[in-house]
């Protein structure tokens, strides 16, 4: 399984298009949104300045890009090309393939997190305590497993032709409704109530709690844990279903 994880990481790092959208794109969006923002004006209801607030949002968005857009389409194409069928002939167990794909996607999401944090600190003078930077990096990276598992599930759910539009709908829907592009405090109340139950909202809220030196909300942790169990379980079930078809 370790060899497969290494292969997945090397393949991703060699893909210039993938690196642009997962590493450069989130940082560019951060500068576009927060570039001219006042470093002292706080976002309503958060106690955070816009650059500090959007730093977590764009790091989360970069993770979503790396784990969903890269993983789902690659898996769907591997199924159609026969690569997954070849792997079944090796000693690698089915759960090993799913775990390798999930872990590999989580690893390649790390550069986008680091770059967004670095840009925010250097360009917008975002300042946190050392323990906050470490905790924030660890929490955002660990949370990437939720969306990596979703990417694997989508790769087994759809064919190579259908996986991209399905993934795009989920990708943009979860980003917008989860408050990654704009604060959910600007939403109507009924939409805010929906957003609180999305894993993207809970994911970003986890990081913002660290920025505020607060304990994360139990609901956010529950949403993330439940989402991971659902997505990972769905990926395993779809993998077994795909195996029976082969």
PDB file of C-alpha atoms in Angstrom:
ATOM      1  CA  UNK A   1       0.000   0.000   0.000  1.00  0.00           C
ATOM      2  CA  UNK A   2       2.890   2.379   0.773  1.00  0.00           C
ATOM      3  CA  UNK A   3       4.182   1.943  -2.777  1.00  0.00           C
ATOM      4  CA  UNK A   4       0.791   2.859  -4.213  1.00  0.00           C
ATOM      5  CA  UNK A   5       0.620   5.977  -2.020  1.00  0.00           C
ATOM      6  CA  UNK A   6       4.063   7.040  -3.250  1.00  0.00           C
ATOM      7  CA  UNK A   7       2.978   6.435  -6.852  1.00  0.00           C
ATOM      8  CA  UNK A   8      -0.138   8.561  -6.374  1.00  0.00           C
ATOM      9  CA  UNK A   9       1.873  11.425  -4.872  1.00  0.00           C
ATOM     10  CA  UNK A  10       4.530  11.353  -7.628  1.00  0.00           C
ATOM     11  CA  UNK A  11       1.872  11.284 -10.356  1.00  0.00           C
ATOM     12  CA  UNK A  12       0.088  14.280  -8.854  1.00  0.00           C
ATOM     13  CA  UNK A  13       3.259  16.318  -8.390  1.00  0.00           C
ATOM     14  CA  UNK A  14       4.225  15.742 -12.024  1.00  0.00           C
ATOM     15  CA  UNK A  15       0.886  17.067 -13.252  1.00  0.00           C
ATOM     16  CA  UNK A  16       1.389  20.801 -13.842  1.00  0.00           C
ATOM     17  CA  UNK A  17      -2.320  21.451 -14.410  1.00  0.00           C
ATOM     18  CA  UNK A  18      -3.162  19.713 -11.150  1.00  0.00           C
ATOM     19  CA  UNK A  19      -0.505  21.686  -9.261  1.00  0.00           C
ATOM     20  CA  UNK A  20      -1.796  24.986 -10.648  1.00  0.00           C
ATOM     21  CA  UNK A  21      -5.373  24.418  -9.521  1.00  0.00           C
ATOM     22  CA  UNK A  22      -4.447  22.950  -6.142  1.00  0.00           C
ATOM     23  CA  UNK A  23      -1.491  25.148  -5.160  1.00  0.00           C
ATOM     24  CA  UNK A  24      -1.587  28.432  -7.105  1.00  0.00           C
ATOM     25  CA  UNK A  25      -5.323  28.843  -7.653  1.00  0.00           C
ATOM     26  CA  UNK A  26      -6.405  28.965  -3.947  1.00  0.00           C
ATOM     27  CA  UNK A  27      -3.659  31.454  -3.112  1.00  0.00           C
ATOM     28  CA  UNK A  28      -4.623  33.632  -6.085  1.00  0.00           C
ATOM     29  CA  UNK A  29      -8.266  33.602  -4.966  1.00  0.00           C
ATOM     30  CA  UNK A  30      -7.189  34.573  -1.463  1.00  0.00           C
ATOM     31  CA  UNK A  31      -5.341  37.618  -2.806  1.00  0.00           C
ATOM     32  CA  UNK A  32      -8.262  38.504  -5.071  1.00  0.00           C
ATOM     33  CA  UNK A  33     -10.765  38.413  -2.202  1.00  0.00           C
ATOM     34  CA  UNK A  34      -8.648  39.712   0.664  1.00  0.00           C
ATOM     35  CA  UNK A  35      -5.992  41.662  -1.230  1.00  0.00           C
ATOM     36  CA  UNK A  36      -7.510  45.105  -0.673  1.00  0.00           C
ATOM     37  CA  UNK A  37      -9.253  44.272   2.591  1.00  0.00           C
ATOM     38  CA  UNK A  38      -8.688  46.300   5.727  1.00  0.00           C
ATOM     39  CA  UNK A  39      -6.508  44.306   8.102  1.00  0.00           C
ATOM     40  CA  UNK A  40      -8.429  45.633  11.105  1.00  0.00           C
ATOM     41  CA  UNK A  41     -12.099  45.402  10.075  1.00  0.00           C
ATOM     42  CA  UNK A  42     -13.691  42.227  11.390  1.00  0.00           C
ATOM     43  CA  UNK A  43     -16.135  39.951   9.590  1.00  0.00           C
ATOM     44  CA  UNK A  44     -19.528  40.215  11.285  1.00  0.00           C
ATOM     45  CA  UNK A  45     -20.120  37.636  13.975  1.00  0.00           C
ATOM     46  CA  UNK A  46     -16.646  36.070  13.804  1.00  0.00           C
ATOM     47  CA  UNK A  47     -14.206  38.353  15.580  1.00  0.00           C
ATOM     48  CA  UNK A  48     -11.743  37.723  12.712  1.00  0.00           C
ATOM     49  CA  UNK A  49     -10.428  40.095  10.064  1.00  0.00           C
ATOM     50  CA  UNK A  50     -11.279  39.239   6.462  1.00  0.00           C
ATOM     51  CA  UNK A  51      -7.715  38.071   5.603  1.00  0.00           C
ATOM     52  CA  UNK A  52      -7.633  35.802   8.662  1.00  0.00           C
ATOM     53  CA  UNK A  53     -11.131  34.497   7.930  1.00  0.00           C
ATOM     54  CA  UNK A  54     -10.451  33.867   4.227  1.00  0.00           C
ATOM     55  CA  UNK A  55      -7.087  32.237   4.911  1.00  0.00           C
ATOM     56  CA  UNK A  56      -8.853  29.200   6.376  1.00  0.00           C
ATOM     57  CA  UNK A  57     -11.519  29.322   3.662  1.00  0.00           C
ATOM     58  CA  UNK A  58      -9.020  29.249   0.811  1.00  0.00           C
ATOM     59  CA  UNK A  59      -6.847  26.597   2.457  1.00  0.00           C
ATOM     60  CA  UNK A  60      -9.994  24.490   2.797  1.00  0.00           C
ATOM     61  CA  UNK A  61     -10.916  25.245  -0.817  1.00  0.00           C
ATOM     62  CA  UNK A  62      -7.466  24.118  -1.960  1.00  0.00           C
ATOM     63  CA  UNK A  63      -7.920  20.843  -0.089  1.00  0.00           C
ATOM     64  CA  UNK A  64     -11.324  20.368  -1.701  1.00  0.00           C
ATOM     65  CA  UNK A  65      -9.779  20.950  -5.131  1.00  0.00           C
ATOM     66  CA  UNK A  66      -6.944  18.488  -4.559  1.00  0.00           C
ATOM     67  CA  UNK A  67      -9.052  15.703  -3.108  1.00  0.00           C
ATOM     68  CA  UNK A  68     -12.190  15.930  -5.234  1.00  0.00           C
ATOM     69  CA  UNK A  69     -11.159  17.175  -8.661  1.00  0.00           C
ATOM     70  CA  UNK A  70      -8.009  15.069  -8.847  1.00  0.00           C
ATOM     71  CA  UNK A  71      -9.071  11.854  -7.157  1.00  0.00           C
ATOM     72  CA  UNK A  72     -12.530  11.183  -8.553  1.00  0.00           C
ATOM     73  CA  UNK A  73     -11.705  11.619 -12.222  1.00  0.00           C
ATOM     74  CA  UNK A  74      -8.449   9.685 -11.968  1.00  0.00           C
ATOM     75  CA  UNK A  75     -10.152   6.715 -10.321  1.00  0.00           C
ATOM     76  CA  UNK A  76     -12.990   6.659 -12.859  1.00  0.00           C
ATOM     77  CA  UNK A  77     -10.488   6.617 -15.717  1.00  0.00           C
ATOM     78  CA  UNK A  78      -8.392   3.931 -14.037  1.00  0.00           C
ATOM     79  CA  UNK A  79     -11.486   1.736 -13.778  1.00  0.00           C
ATOM     80  CA  UNK A  80     -12.219   2.138 -17.484  1.00  0.00           C
ATOM     81  CA  UNK A  81      -8.601   1.592 -18.546  1.00  0.00           C
ATOM     82  CA  UNK A  82      -8.372  -1.685 -16.608  1.00  0.00           C
ATOM     83  CA  UNK A  83      -5.718  -0.478 -14.153  1.00  0.00           C
ATOM     84  CA  UNK A  84      -7.900  -1.217 -11.125  1.00  0.00           C
ATOM     85  CA  UNK A  85      -8.570  -4.704 -12.495  1.00  0.00           C
ATOM     86  CA  UNK A  86      -4.828  -5.291 -12.751  1.00  0.00           C
ATOM     87  CA  UNK A  87      -4.331  -4.186  -9.149  1.00  0.00           C
ATOM     88  CA  UNK A  88      -6.863  -6.785  -8.017  1.00  0.00           C
ATOM     89  CA  UNK A  89      -4.466  -9.462  -9.274  1.00  0.00           C
ATOM     90  CA  UNK A  90      -1.787  -8.242  -6.858  1.00  0.00           C
ATOM     91  CA  UNK A  91      -1.608  -8.999  -3.101  1.00  0.00           C
ATOM     92  CA  UNK A  92      -2.993  -5.498  -2.407  1.00  0.00           C
ATOM     93  CA  UNK A  93      -6.350  -5.929  -0.611  1.00  0.00           C
ATOM     94  CA  UNK A  94      -9.362  -3.886  -1.672  1.00  0.00           C
ATOM     95  CA  UNK A  95      -9.300  -1.779   1.466  1.00  0.00           C
ATOM     96  CA  UNK A  96      -5.624  -1.070   0.746  1.00  0.00           C
ATOM     97  CA  UNK A  97      -6.489   0.490  -2.604  1.00  0.00           C
ATOM     98  CA  UNK A  98      -9.193   2.687  -1.079  1.00  0.00           C
ATOM     99  CA  UNK A  99      -6.935   3.725   1.806  1.00  0.00           C
ATOM    100  CA  UNK A 100      -4.009   4.411  -0.553  1.00  0.00           C
ATOM    101  CA  UNK A 101      -6.159   6.651  -2.749  1.00  0.00           C
ATOM    102  CA  UNK A 102      -7.507   8.499   0.288  1.00  0.00           C
ATOM    103  CA  UNK A 103      -4.083   8.935   1.894  1.00  0.00           C
ATOM    104  CA  UNK A 104      -2.448   9.922  -1.400  1.00  0.00           C
ATOM    105  CA  UNK A 105      -5.008  12.671  -1.997  1.00  0.00           C
ATOM    106  CA  UNK A 106      -4.541  13.935   1.550  1.00  0.00           C
ATOM    107  CA  UNK A 107      -0.765  14.127   1.079  1.00  0.00           C
ATOM    108  CA  UNK A 108      -0.947  16.163  -2.138  1.00  0.00           C
ATOM    109  CA  UNK A 109      -3.349  18.603  -0.487  1.00  0.00           C
ATOM    110  CA  UNK A 110      -0.663  19.702   1.980  1.00  0.00           C
ATOM    111  CA  UNK A 111       1.167  22.122  -0.394  1.00  0.00           C
ATOM    112  CA  UNK A 112      -2.004  24.151  -0.992  1.00  0.00           C
ATOM    113  CA  UNK A 113      -2.470  24.566   2.767  1.00  0.00           C
ATOM    114  CA  UNK A 114       1.111  25.674   3.320  1.00  0.00           C
ATOM    115  CA  UNK A 115       1.154  28.110   0.391  1.00  0.00           C
ATOM    116  CA  UNK A 116      -2.106  29.813   1.382  1.00  0.00           C
ATOM    117  CA  UNK A 117      -0.871  30.207   4.961  1.00  0.00           C
ATOM    118  CA  UNK A 118       2.465  31.587   3.756  1.00  0.00           C
ATOM    119  CA  UNK A 119       0.821  34.106   1.404  1.00  0.00           C
ATOM    120  CA  UNK A 120      -1.568  35.230   4.148  1.00  0.00           C
ATOM    121  CA  UNK A 121       1.293  35.730   6.620  1.00  0.00           C
ATOM    122  CA  UNK A 122       3.672  37.501   4.222  1.00  0.00           C
ATOM    123  CA  UNK A 123       1.310  39.553   2.055  1.00  0.00           C
ATOM    124  CA  UNK A 124      -1.579  40.296   4.458  1.00  0.00           C
ATOM    125  CA  UNK A 125       0.373  40.186   7.701  1.00  0.00           C
ATOM    126  CA  UNK A 126      -1.825  37.518   9.306  1.00  0.00           C
ATOM    127  CA  UNK A 127      -0.365  36.781  12.722  1.00  0.00           C
ATOM    128  CA  UNK A 128      -1.102  33.801  14.971  1.00  0.00           C
ATOM    129  CA  UNK A 129       0.715  32.188  17.866  1.00  0.00           C
ATOM    130  CA  UNK A 130       3.058  29.316  17.039  1.00  0.00           C
ATOM    131  CA  UNK A 131       0.707  26.747  18.568  1.00  0.00           C
ATOM    132  CA  UNK A 132      -2.149  28.123  16.457  1.00  0.00           C
ATOM    133  CA  UNK A 133      -0.191  27.742  13.219  1.00  0.00           C
ATOM    134  CA  UNK A 134       0.697  24.161  14.133  1.00  0.00           C
ATOM    135  CA  UNK A 135      -2.792  23.249  15.303  1.00  0.00           C
ATOM    136  CA  UNK A 136      -4.388  24.935  12.309  1.00  0.00           C
ATOM    137  CA  UNK A 137      -2.125  23.122   9.840  1.00  0.00           C
ATOM    138  CA  UNK A 138      -2.763  19.784  11.537  1.00  0.00           C
ATOM    139  CA  UNK A 139      -6.537  20.270  11.725  1.00  0.00           C
ATOM    140  CA  UNK A 140      -6.925  21.380   8.105  1.00  0.00           C
ATOM    141  CA  UNK A 141      -4.692  18.573   6.864  1.00  0.00           C
ATOM    142  CA  UNK A 142      -6.412  15.903   8.960  1.00  0.00           C
ATOM    143  CA  UNK A 143      -9.794  17.138   7.791  1.00  0.00           C
ATOM    144  CA  UNK A 144      -8.740  16.599   4.189  1.00  0.00           C
ATOM    145  CA  UNK A 145      -9.334  12.872   4.715  1.00  0.00           C
ATOM    146  CA  UNK A 146     -13.081  13.554   4.723  1.00  0.00           C
ATOM    147  CA  UNK A 147     -13.021  14.947   1.191  1.00  0.00           C
ATOM    148  CA  UNK A 148     -10.401  12.489  -0.006  1.00  0.00           C
ATOM    149  CA  UNK A 149     -12.825   9.695   0.924  1.00  0.00           C
ATOM    150  CA  UNK A 150     -15.600  11.512  -0.950  1.00  0.00           C
ATOM    151  CA  UNK A 151     -13.363  11.740  -4.015  1.00  0.00           C
ATOM    152  CA  UNK A 152     -12.782   7.976  -3.939  1.00  0.00           C
ATOM    153  CA  UNK A 153     -16.516   7.329  -3.611  1.00  0.00           C
ATOM    154  CA  UNK A 154     -17.299   9.588  -6.582  1.00  0.00           C
ATOM    155  CA  UNK A 155     -14.639   7.841  -8.648  1.00  0.00           C
ATOM    156  CA  UNK A 156     -16.483   4.547  -8.156  1.00  0.00           C
ATOM    157  CA  UNK A 157     -19.942   6.041  -8.422  1.00  0.00           C
ATOM    158  CA  UNK A 158     -19.684   7.444 -11.944  1.00  0.00           C
ATOM    159  CA  UNK A 159     -18.139   6.563 -15.294  1.00  0.00           C
ATOM    160  CA  UNK A 160     -15.232   8.456 -16.799  1.00  0.00           C
ATOM    161  CA  UNK A 161     -17.550  10.650 -18.883  1.00  0.00           C
ATOM    162  CA  UNK A 162     -20.017  11.416 -16.101  1.00  0.00           C
ATOM    163  CA  UNK A 163     -17.664  11.854 -13.153  1.00  0.00           C
ATOM    164  CA  UNK A 164     -16.475  15.373 -14.025  1.00  0.00           C
ATOM    165  CA  UNK A 165     -19.884  17.125 -14.171  1.00  0.00           C
ATOM    166  CA  UNK A 166     -21.042  15.275 -11.037  1.00  0.00           C
ATOM    167  CA  UNK A 167     -17.880  16.229  -9.191  1.00  0.00           C
ATOM    168  CA  UNK A 168     -18.089  19.846 -10.385  1.00  0.00           C
ATOM    169  CA  UNK A 169     -21.647  20.222  -9.081  1.00  0.00           C
ATOM    170  CA  UNK A 170     -20.662  18.845  -5.663  1.00  0.00           C
ATOM    171  CA  UNK A 171     -17.397  20.812  -5.653  1.00  0.00           C
ATOM    172  CA  UNK A 172     -18.933  24.218  -6.369  1.00  0.00           C
ATOM    173  CA  UNK A 173     -22.069  23.522  -4.353  1.00  0.00           C
ATOM    174  CA  UNK A 174     -20.172  22.550  -1.219  1.00  0.00           C
ATOM    175  CA  UNK A 175     -17.736  25.448  -1.656  1.00  0.00           C
ATOM    176  CA  UNK A 176     -20.409  28.128  -2.021  1.00  0.00           C
ATOM    177  CA  UNK A 177     -22.956  26.823   0.473  1.00  0.00           C
ATOM    178  CA  UNK A 178     -20.236  25.881   2.954  1.00  0.00           C
ATOM    179  CA  UNK A 179     -19.055  29.488   3.100  1.00  0.00           C
ATOM    180  CA  UNK A 180     -15.624  28.998   1.542  1.00  0.00           C
ATOM    181  CA  UNK A 181     -16.039  31.860  -0.924  1.00  0.00           C
ATOM    182  CA  UNK A 182     -17.939  34.273   1.297  1.00  0.00           C
ATOM    183  CA  UNK A 183     -18.951  34.376   4.969  1.00  0.00           C
ATOM    184  CA  UNK A 184     -22.166  32.486   5.658  1.00  0.00           C
ATOM    185  CA  UNK A 185     -23.239  35.435   7.811  1.00  0.00           C
ATOM    186  CA  UNK A 186     -24.157  37.146   4.520  1.00  0.00           C
ATOM    187  CA  UNK A 187     -26.620  34.337   3.704  1.00  0.00           C
ATOM    188  CA  UNK A 188     -30.344  34.411   4.509  1.00  0.00           C
ATOM    189  CA  UNK A 189     -31.064  32.714   7.834  1.00  0.00           C
ATOM    190  CA  UNK A 190     -32.652  29.642   6.223  1.00  0.00           C
ATOM    191  CA  UNK A 191     -29.531  29.138   4.093  1.00  0.00           C
ATOM    192  CA  UNK A 192     -27.279  29.576   7.119  1.00  0.00           C
ATOM    193  CA  UNK A 193     -29.222  26.802   8.862  1.00  0.00           C
ATOM    194  CA  UNK A 194     -28.554  24.482   5.913  1.00  0.00           C
ATOM    195  CA  UNK A 195     -24.887  25.460   5.651  1.00  0.00           C
ATOM    196  CA  UNK A 196     -24.182  24.462   9.259  1.00  0.00           C
ATOM    197  CA  UNK A 197     -24.747  20.805   8.350  1.00  0.00           C
ATOM    198  CA  UNK A 198     -22.370  20.747   5.388  1.00  0.00           C
ATOM    199  CA  UNK A 199     -18.914  19.203   5.931  1.00  0.00           C
ATOM    200  CA  UNK A 200     -17.235  22.138   4.186  1.00  0.00           C
ATOM    201  CA  UNK A 201     -18.765  24.574   6.686  1.00  0.00           C
ATOM    202  CA  UNK A 202     -17.768  22.382   9.632  1.00  0.00           C
ATOM    203  CA  UNK A 203     -14.283  21.958   8.159  1.00  0.00           C
ATOM    204  CA  UNK A 204     -13.624  25.700   7.897  1.00  0.00           C
ATOM    205  CA  UNK A 205     -15.284  26.336  11.268  1.00  0.00           C
ATOM    206  CA  UNK A 206     -12.802  23.947  12.872  1.00  0.00           C
ATOM    207  CA  UNK A 207      -9.915  26.078  11.626  1.00  0.00           C
ATOM    208  CA  UNK A 208     -11.548  29.339  12.629  1.00  0.00           C
ATOM    209  CA  UNK A 209     -12.102  28.056  16.160  1.00  0.00           C
ATOM    210  CA  UNK A 210      -8.341  27.576  16.413  1.00  0.00           C
ATOM    211  CA  UNK A 211      -7.756  31.113  15.098  1.00  0.00           C
ATOM    212  CA  UNK A 212     -10.117  32.398  17.804  1.00  0.00           C
ATOM    213  CA  UNK A 213      -8.340  30.308  20.487  1.00  0.00           C
ATOM    214  CA  UNK A 214     -11.597  28.501  21.158  1.00  0.00           C
ATOM    215  CA  UNK A 215     -12.590  24.867  21.419  1.00  0.00           C
ATOM    216  CA  UNK A 216     -14.273  23.547  18.261  1.00  0.00           C
ATOM    217  CA  UNK A 217     -18.036  23.171  18.366  1.00  0.00           C
ATOM    218  CA  UNK A 218     -19.261  19.643  19.030  1.00  0.00           C
ATOM    219  CA  UNK A 219     -21.633  19.885  16.065  1.00  0.00           C
ATOM    220  CA  UNK A 220     -18.772  20.647  13.667  1.00  0.00           C
ATOM    221  CA  UNK A 221     -16.764  17.660  14.873  1.00  0.00           C
ATOM    222  CA  UNK A 222     -19.841  15.436  14.677  1.00  0.00           C
ATOM    223  CA  UNK A 223     -20.566  16.562  11.096  1.00  0.00           C
ATOM    224  CA  UNK A 224     -16.987  15.852  10.013  1.00  0.00           C
ATOM    225  CA  UNK A 225     -16.841  12.431  11.692  1.00  0.00           C
ATOM    226  CA  UNK A 226     -20.234  11.417  10.304  1.00  0.00           C
ATOM    227  CA  UNK A 227     -19.239  12.637   6.827  1.00  0.00           C
ATOM    228  CA  UNK A 228     -15.999  10.670   6.888  1.00  0.00           C
ATOM    229  CA  UNK A 229     -17.766   7.484   7.996  1.00  0.00           C
ATOM    230  CA  UNK A 230     -20.404   7.991   5.294  1.00  0.00           C
ATOM    231  CA  UNK A 231     -17.937   8.778   2.499  1.00  0.00           C
ATOM    232  CA  UNK A 232     -15.383   6.096   3.442  1.00  0.00           C
ATOM    233  CA  UNK A 233     -18.111   3.510   3.926  1.00  0.00           C
ATOM    234  CA  UNK A 234     -19.639   4.468   0.594  1.00  0.00           C
ATOM    235  CA  UNK A 235     -16.263   4.209  -1.131  1.00  0.00           C
ATOM    236  CA  UNK A 236     -15.657   0.727   0.320  1.00  0.00           C
ATOM    237  CA  UNK A 237     -19.153  -0.448  -0.658  1.00  0.00           C
ATOM    238  CA  UNK A 238     -18.819   0.917  -4.207  1.00  0.00           C
ATOM    239  CA  UNK A 239     -15.392  -0.708  -4.527  1.00  0.00           C
ATOM    240  CA  UNK A 240     -16.795  -4.098  -3.540  1.00  0.00           C
ATOM    241  CA  UNK A 241     -19.721  -3.596  -5.914  1.00  0.00           C
ATOM    242  CA  UNK A 242     -17.331  -2.741  -8.735  1.00  0.00           C
ATOM    243  CA  UNK A 243     -15.260  -5.814  -7.904  1.00  0.00           C
ATOM    244  CA  UNK A 244     -18.277  -8.087  -8.273  1.00  0.00           C
ATOM    245  CA  UNK A 245     -18.969  -6.661 -11.716  1.00  0.00           C
ATOM    246  CA  UNK A 246     -15.457  -7.367 -12.917  1.00  0.00           C
TER     247      UNK A 246
END
